[in-house]
Each structure stands twice: as structure tokens, then as C-alpha cells.
Short mmCIF file of C-alpha atoms and ligand atoms in Angstrom, two decimals:
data_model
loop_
_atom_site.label_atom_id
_atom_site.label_comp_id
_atom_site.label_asym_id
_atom_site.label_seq_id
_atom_site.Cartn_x
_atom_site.Cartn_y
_atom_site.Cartn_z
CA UNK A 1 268.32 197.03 93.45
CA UNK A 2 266.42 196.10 96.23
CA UNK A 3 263.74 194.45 94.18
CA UNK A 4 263.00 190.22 94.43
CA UNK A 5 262.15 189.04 90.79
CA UNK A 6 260.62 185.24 90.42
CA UNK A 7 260.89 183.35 86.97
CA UNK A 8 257.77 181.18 86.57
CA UNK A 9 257.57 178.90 84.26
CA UNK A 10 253.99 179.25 82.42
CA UNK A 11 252.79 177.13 79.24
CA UNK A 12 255.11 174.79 77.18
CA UNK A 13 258.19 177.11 77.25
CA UNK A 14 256.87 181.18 78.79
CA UNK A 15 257.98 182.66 81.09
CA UNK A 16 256.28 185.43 83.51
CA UNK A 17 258.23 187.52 86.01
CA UNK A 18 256.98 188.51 89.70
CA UNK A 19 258.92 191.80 91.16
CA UNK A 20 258.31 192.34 94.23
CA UNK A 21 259.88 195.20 96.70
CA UNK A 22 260.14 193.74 100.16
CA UNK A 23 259.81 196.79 101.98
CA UNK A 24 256.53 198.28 100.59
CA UNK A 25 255.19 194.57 99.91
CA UNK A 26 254.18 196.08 96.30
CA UNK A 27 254.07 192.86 93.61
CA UNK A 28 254.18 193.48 90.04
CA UNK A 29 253.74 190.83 87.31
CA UNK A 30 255.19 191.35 83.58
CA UNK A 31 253.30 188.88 81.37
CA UNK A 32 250.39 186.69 82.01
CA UNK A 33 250.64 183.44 79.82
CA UNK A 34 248.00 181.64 82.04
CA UNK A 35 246.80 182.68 85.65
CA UNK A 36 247.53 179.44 87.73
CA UNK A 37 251.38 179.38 88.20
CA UNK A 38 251.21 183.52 88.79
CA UNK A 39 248.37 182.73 91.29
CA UNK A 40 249.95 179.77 93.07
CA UNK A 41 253.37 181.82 92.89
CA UNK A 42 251.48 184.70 95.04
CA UNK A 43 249.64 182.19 97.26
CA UNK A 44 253.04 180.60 98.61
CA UNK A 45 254.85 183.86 99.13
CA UNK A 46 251.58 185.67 100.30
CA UNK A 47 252.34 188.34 98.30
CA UNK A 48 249.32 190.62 96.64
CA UNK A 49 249.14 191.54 92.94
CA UNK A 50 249.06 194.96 92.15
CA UNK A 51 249.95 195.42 88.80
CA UNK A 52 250.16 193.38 85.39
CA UNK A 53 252.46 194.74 83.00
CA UNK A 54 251.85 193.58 79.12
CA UNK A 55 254.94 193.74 76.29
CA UNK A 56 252.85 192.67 73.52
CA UNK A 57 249.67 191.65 72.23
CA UNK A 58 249.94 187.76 71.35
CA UNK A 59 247.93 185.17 72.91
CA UNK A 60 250.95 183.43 74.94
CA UNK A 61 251.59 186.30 76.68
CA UNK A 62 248.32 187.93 77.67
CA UNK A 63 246.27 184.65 77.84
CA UNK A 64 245.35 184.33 81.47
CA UNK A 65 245.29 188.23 81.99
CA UNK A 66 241.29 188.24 82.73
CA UNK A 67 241.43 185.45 85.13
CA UNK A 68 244.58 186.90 86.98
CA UNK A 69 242.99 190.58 87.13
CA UNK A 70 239.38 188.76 88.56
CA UNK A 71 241.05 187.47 91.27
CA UNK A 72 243.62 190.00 92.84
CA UNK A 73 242.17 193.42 91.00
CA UNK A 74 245.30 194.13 89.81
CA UNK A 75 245.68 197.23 87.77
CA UNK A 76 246.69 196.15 84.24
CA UNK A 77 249.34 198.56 82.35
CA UNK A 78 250.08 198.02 78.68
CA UNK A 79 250.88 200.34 75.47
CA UNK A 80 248.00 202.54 74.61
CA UNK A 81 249.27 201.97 70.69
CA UNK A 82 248.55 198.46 70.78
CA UNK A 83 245.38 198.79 73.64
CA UNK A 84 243.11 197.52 70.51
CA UNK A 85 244.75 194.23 70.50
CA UNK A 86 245.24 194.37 74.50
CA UNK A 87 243.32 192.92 76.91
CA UNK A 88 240.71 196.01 78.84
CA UNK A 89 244.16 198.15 80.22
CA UNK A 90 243.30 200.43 83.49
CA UNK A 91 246.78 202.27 82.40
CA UNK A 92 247.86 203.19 78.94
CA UNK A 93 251.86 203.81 78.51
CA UNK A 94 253.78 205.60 75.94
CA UNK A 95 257.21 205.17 74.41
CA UNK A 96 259.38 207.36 76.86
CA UNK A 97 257.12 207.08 79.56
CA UNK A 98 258.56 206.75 83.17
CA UNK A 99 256.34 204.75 85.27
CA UNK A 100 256.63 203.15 89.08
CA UNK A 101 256.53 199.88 89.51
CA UNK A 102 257.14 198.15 93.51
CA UNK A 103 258.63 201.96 94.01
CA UNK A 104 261.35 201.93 91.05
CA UNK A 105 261.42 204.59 88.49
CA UNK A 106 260.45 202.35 85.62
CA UNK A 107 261.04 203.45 81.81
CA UNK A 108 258.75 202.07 78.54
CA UNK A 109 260.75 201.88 75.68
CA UNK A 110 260.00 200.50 72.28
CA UNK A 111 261.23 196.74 71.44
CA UNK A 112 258.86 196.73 68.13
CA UNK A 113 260.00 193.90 65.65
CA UNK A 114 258.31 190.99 66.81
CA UNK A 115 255.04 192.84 66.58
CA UNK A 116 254.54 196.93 66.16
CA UNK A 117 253.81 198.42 69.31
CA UNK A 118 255.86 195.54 71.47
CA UNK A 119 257.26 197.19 74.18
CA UNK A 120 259.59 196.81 76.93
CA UNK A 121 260.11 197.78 80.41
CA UNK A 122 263.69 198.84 81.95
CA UNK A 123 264.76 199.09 85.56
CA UNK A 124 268.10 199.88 87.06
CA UNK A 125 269.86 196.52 86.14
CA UNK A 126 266.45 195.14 84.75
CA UNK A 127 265.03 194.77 81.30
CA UNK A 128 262.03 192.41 80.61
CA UNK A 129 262.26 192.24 76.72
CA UNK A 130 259.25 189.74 75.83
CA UNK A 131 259.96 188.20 72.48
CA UNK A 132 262.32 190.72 71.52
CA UNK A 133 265.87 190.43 72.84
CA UNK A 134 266.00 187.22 74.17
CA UNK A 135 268.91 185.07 75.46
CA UNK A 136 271.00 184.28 72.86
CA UNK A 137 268.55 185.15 70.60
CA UNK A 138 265.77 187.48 69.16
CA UNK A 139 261.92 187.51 68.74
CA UNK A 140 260.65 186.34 65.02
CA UNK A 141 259.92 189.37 62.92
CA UNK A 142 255.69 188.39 62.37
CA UNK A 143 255.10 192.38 61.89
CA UNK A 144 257.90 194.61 61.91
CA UNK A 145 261.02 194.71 59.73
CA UNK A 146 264.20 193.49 60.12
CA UNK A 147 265.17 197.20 60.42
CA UNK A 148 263.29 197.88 63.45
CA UNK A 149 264.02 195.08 65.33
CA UNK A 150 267.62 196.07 64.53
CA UNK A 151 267.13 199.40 66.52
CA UNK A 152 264.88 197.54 69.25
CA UNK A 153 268.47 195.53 69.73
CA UNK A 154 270.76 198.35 69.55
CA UNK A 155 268.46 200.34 72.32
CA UNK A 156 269.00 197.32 74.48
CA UNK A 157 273.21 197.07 73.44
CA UNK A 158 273.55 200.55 74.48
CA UNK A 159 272.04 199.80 78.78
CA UNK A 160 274.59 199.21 81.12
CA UNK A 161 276.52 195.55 81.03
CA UNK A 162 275.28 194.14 83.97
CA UNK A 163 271.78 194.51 83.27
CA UNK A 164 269.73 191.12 83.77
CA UNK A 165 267.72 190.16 80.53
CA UNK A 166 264.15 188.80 81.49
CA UNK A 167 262.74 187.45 78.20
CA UNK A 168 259.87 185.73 77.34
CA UNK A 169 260.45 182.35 76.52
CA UNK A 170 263.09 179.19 77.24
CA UNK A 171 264.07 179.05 74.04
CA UNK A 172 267.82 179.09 74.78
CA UNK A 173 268.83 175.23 73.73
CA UNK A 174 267.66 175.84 70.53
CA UNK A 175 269.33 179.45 70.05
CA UNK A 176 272.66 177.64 71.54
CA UNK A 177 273.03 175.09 68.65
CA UNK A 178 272.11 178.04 65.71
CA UNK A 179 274.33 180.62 67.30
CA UNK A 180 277.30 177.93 66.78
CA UNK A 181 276.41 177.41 63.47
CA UNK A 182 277.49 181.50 63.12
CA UNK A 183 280.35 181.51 65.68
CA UNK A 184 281.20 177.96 66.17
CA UNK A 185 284.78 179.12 67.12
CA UNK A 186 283.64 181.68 70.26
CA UNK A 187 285.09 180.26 73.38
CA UNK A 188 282.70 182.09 75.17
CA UNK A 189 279.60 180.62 73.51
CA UNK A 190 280.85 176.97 73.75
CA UNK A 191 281.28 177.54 77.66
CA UNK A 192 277.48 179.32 77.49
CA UNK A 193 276.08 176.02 75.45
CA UNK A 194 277.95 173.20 77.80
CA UNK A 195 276.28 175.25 80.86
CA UNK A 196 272.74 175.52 79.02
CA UNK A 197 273.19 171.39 78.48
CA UNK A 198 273.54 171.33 82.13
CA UNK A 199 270.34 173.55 83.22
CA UNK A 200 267.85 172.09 81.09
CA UNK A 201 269.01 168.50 81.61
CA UNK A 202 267.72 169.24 85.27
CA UNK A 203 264.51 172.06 83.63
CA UNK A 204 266.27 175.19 85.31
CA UNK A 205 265.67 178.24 83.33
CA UNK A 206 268.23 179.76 81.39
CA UNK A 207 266.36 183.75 81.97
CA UNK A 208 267.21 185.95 83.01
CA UNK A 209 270.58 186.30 81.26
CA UNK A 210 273.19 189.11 81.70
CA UNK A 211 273.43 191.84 78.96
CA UNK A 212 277.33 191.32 79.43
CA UNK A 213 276.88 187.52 78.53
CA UNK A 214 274.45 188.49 75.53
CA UNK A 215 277.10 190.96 73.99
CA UNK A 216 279.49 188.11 73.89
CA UNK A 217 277.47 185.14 72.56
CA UNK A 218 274.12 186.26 71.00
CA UNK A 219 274.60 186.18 67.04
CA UNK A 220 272.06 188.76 66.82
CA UNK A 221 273.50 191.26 69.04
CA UNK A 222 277.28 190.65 67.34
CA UNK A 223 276.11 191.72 63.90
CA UNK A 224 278.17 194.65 63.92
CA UNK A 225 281.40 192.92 65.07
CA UNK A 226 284.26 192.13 61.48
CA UNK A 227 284.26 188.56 62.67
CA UNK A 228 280.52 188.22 62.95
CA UNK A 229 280.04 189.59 59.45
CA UNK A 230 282.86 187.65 57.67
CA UNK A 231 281.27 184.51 59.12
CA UNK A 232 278.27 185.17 57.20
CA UNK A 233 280.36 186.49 54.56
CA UNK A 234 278.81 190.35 54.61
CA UNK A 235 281.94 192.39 55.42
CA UNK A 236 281.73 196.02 55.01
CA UNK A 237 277.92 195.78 54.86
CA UNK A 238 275.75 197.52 57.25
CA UNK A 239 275.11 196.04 60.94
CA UNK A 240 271.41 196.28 59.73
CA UNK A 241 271.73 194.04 56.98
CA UNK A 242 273.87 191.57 58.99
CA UNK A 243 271.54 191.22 61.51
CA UNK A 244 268.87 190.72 58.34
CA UNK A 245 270.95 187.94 57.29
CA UNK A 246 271.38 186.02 60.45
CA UNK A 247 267.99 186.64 61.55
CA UNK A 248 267.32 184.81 58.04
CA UNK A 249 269.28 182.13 58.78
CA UNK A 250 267.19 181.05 61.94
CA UNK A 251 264.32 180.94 60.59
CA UNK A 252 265.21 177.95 58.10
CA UNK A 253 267.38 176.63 61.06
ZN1 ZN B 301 255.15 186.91 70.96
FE1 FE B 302 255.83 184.73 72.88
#
């Protein structure tokens, strides 16, 4: 993919992505926790906004979506099932719609768990998940069921390995220590938490994060796997219920 996407650090611990397609010059943005770091972002690449793409409705990622869209006119896309609790949206998108964005054939699929009507948007080798799959972990269930976030997680299991995860938050420190209190015998998470040590000690972000990586060390993802559920002592019960259970777990962690 031809496409240049930025991580920018926004708030306490957001993130917002800027994909932009060299060629055409188009810039996209896929959150908008506050307007200044997208704005100064743009200033020192002198690249122009077109488009503001929205995963969900809550305040720390739609915040500075007003100020941003005053000051470049960008075109703000978001789910028309959720446009109630949406900032004013100039395009309204639908589960299964295909849409462009910087000249890629971009598809909306549904990430609800986190909230209902949380969606996410998925490019060749690209999938910005907001607070739904995240790296090595998973949005906090404040409106949908453990169930649907579930199927949210299998949609994203079932893209290609190498697909980079853009999530919304640095929240991967924290998910490091809980996922060892699941698997603390996976060789491959202990390499992933000694490496997240090392980033944050100097504030790099740990997002994106390859779906490979994720299938290999997020608890969440691993429900289905016979080690995963022995460790929480569930064998033979659904993935679904697994996933329930260690979803559970972190949030009295
Ligand atoms: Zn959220
Ligand atoms: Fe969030």
C-alpha cells in the first residue's frame, strides 16, 4: 500500500491516525481527540485535510472534531446508526459499505462492543479498530455484550496476518502485565512485554501492532485456543464464553 499513515499522540493516552496518499496529496484523519496535534501534524507536512473519519461516539474520540472541521472544511464521515450521538456528519456510512479514502477502496465494518454502532474502517493491510481490538487487548464492554464484541474480534481474526492494527489508545503496558497473568508461560508475549518496557521507557507508541503479533499474544483474541481456556480453567466451553471470562478478569485487574 502506497498510503503514509502518522500516529499522533492526542490527550493523556489517544491516539489519531493521518493517511495520506502521496501521489494525489489526499489526507484523511480517523479520530479527532482534540484539534491541535492533528492541526500542527498537517501544518509541518503541509498536507490538507479532507476527510475525518469517526469509529465511535465518545467524547475522547470526537472531542476536537468541530474545531478541526472549522479550520480545513474537511468532510466528516461517521455511521449514520450512531449520527445522533455524532458530531454534524457530511457522510453517513453503513455496515458493508465500501468507501474511498486517499484513493483506497475502503470497507466499514461493525466493531460494536465497546459501544453499539462502533465501527471500524479496513484497508488492504490496514484496520483502525478504535476501542475495539486493540493491541494486546480489547475495548471495555460500556454498551454491548460480551457476545458482540466476541464477533467484532473474530471479524478482525479472520483479515489477513499482516494487517497493521491502528487502535485507539496506548494502553499496551497495562494490557502487557494482565495478558501474563493469563499466559504467563507464552514466549512470545514475554518477548512482546520486554520490547513494550523498552518503547514507553523512551514514550514511543506501541500502535499500530501487527494482526500476526495480536494472534499470538492478545488474551482476548486466544480465547478459542485449549491452552488459553485451560488457563482460565473453561475447557470445552465456548470461545464466546472464554473471551467473557477473560474480558472479566481485566476489568478487576
Ligand atoms: Zn471509547
Ligand atoms: Fe477511547
Amino acid at each position: 500500500m502506497k498510503l503514509q499513515i502518522v500516529t499522533l499522540p492526542c490527550l493523556a493516552d489517544n491516539y489519531a491516525f493521518l493517511i495520506h496518499h502521496p501521489d494525489t496529496q489526499q489526507t484523511s484523519v480517523v479520530d479527532v481527540p482534540e484539534a491541535a496535534p492533528i492541526l500542527a501534524a498537517l501544518k509541518d507536512r503541509n498536507w490538507k485535510l479532507d476527510t475525518i473519519l469517526l469509529t465511535h461516539h465518545h467524547d475522547d474520540h470526537i472531542a476536537g472534531v468541530d474545531e478541526l472541521r472549522t479550520v480545513t472544511n474537511a468532510q466528516v464521515v461517521g455511521s449514520e446508526r450512531d449520527k445522533a450521538r455524532l458530531p454534524k456528519l457530511d457522510i453517513h456510512v453503513r455496515v458493508g459499505d465500501q468507501i474511498d479514502v486517499c484513493s483506497v477502496t475502503t470497507e466499514v465494518i461493525a466493531a460494536d462492543g465497546h459501544t453499539i454502532g462502533h465501527i471500524a474502517y479496513i484497508m488492504p493491510g490496514a484496520a483502525f479498530t478504535g476501542d475495539s481490538l486493540m493491541a494486546l487487548g480489547c475495548g471495555k464492554l460500556f454498551e454491548g455484550s460480551a457476545d458482540m464484541m466476541w464477533e467484532t474480534l473474530e471479524r478482525f481474526a479472520g483479515l489477513p496476518d499482516e494487517t497493521m492494527i491502528y487502535s485507539g489508545h496506548e494502553y499496551t503496558a497495562n494490557n502487557a502485565d494482565f495478558a501474563l497473568t493469563i499466559e504467563p508461560g507464552n514466549t512470545a508475549l514475554q518477548k512482546r512485554y520486554a520490547e513494550i518496557q523498552t518503547a514507553r521507557a523512551s514514550k514511543t507508541p506501541t500502535v499500530p501492532s501487527e494482526l500476526s503479533l495480536e494472534r499470538e499474544t492478545n488474551p482476548f483474541l486466544r480465547a478459542p485456543l485449549p491452552e488459553v481456556k485451560r488457563a482460565v480453567g473453561m475447557e470445552g466451553e465456548s470461545d464466546a464464553a472464554v473471551f467473557a471470562e477473560i474480558r472479566r478478569r481485566k476489568d478487576c485487574f
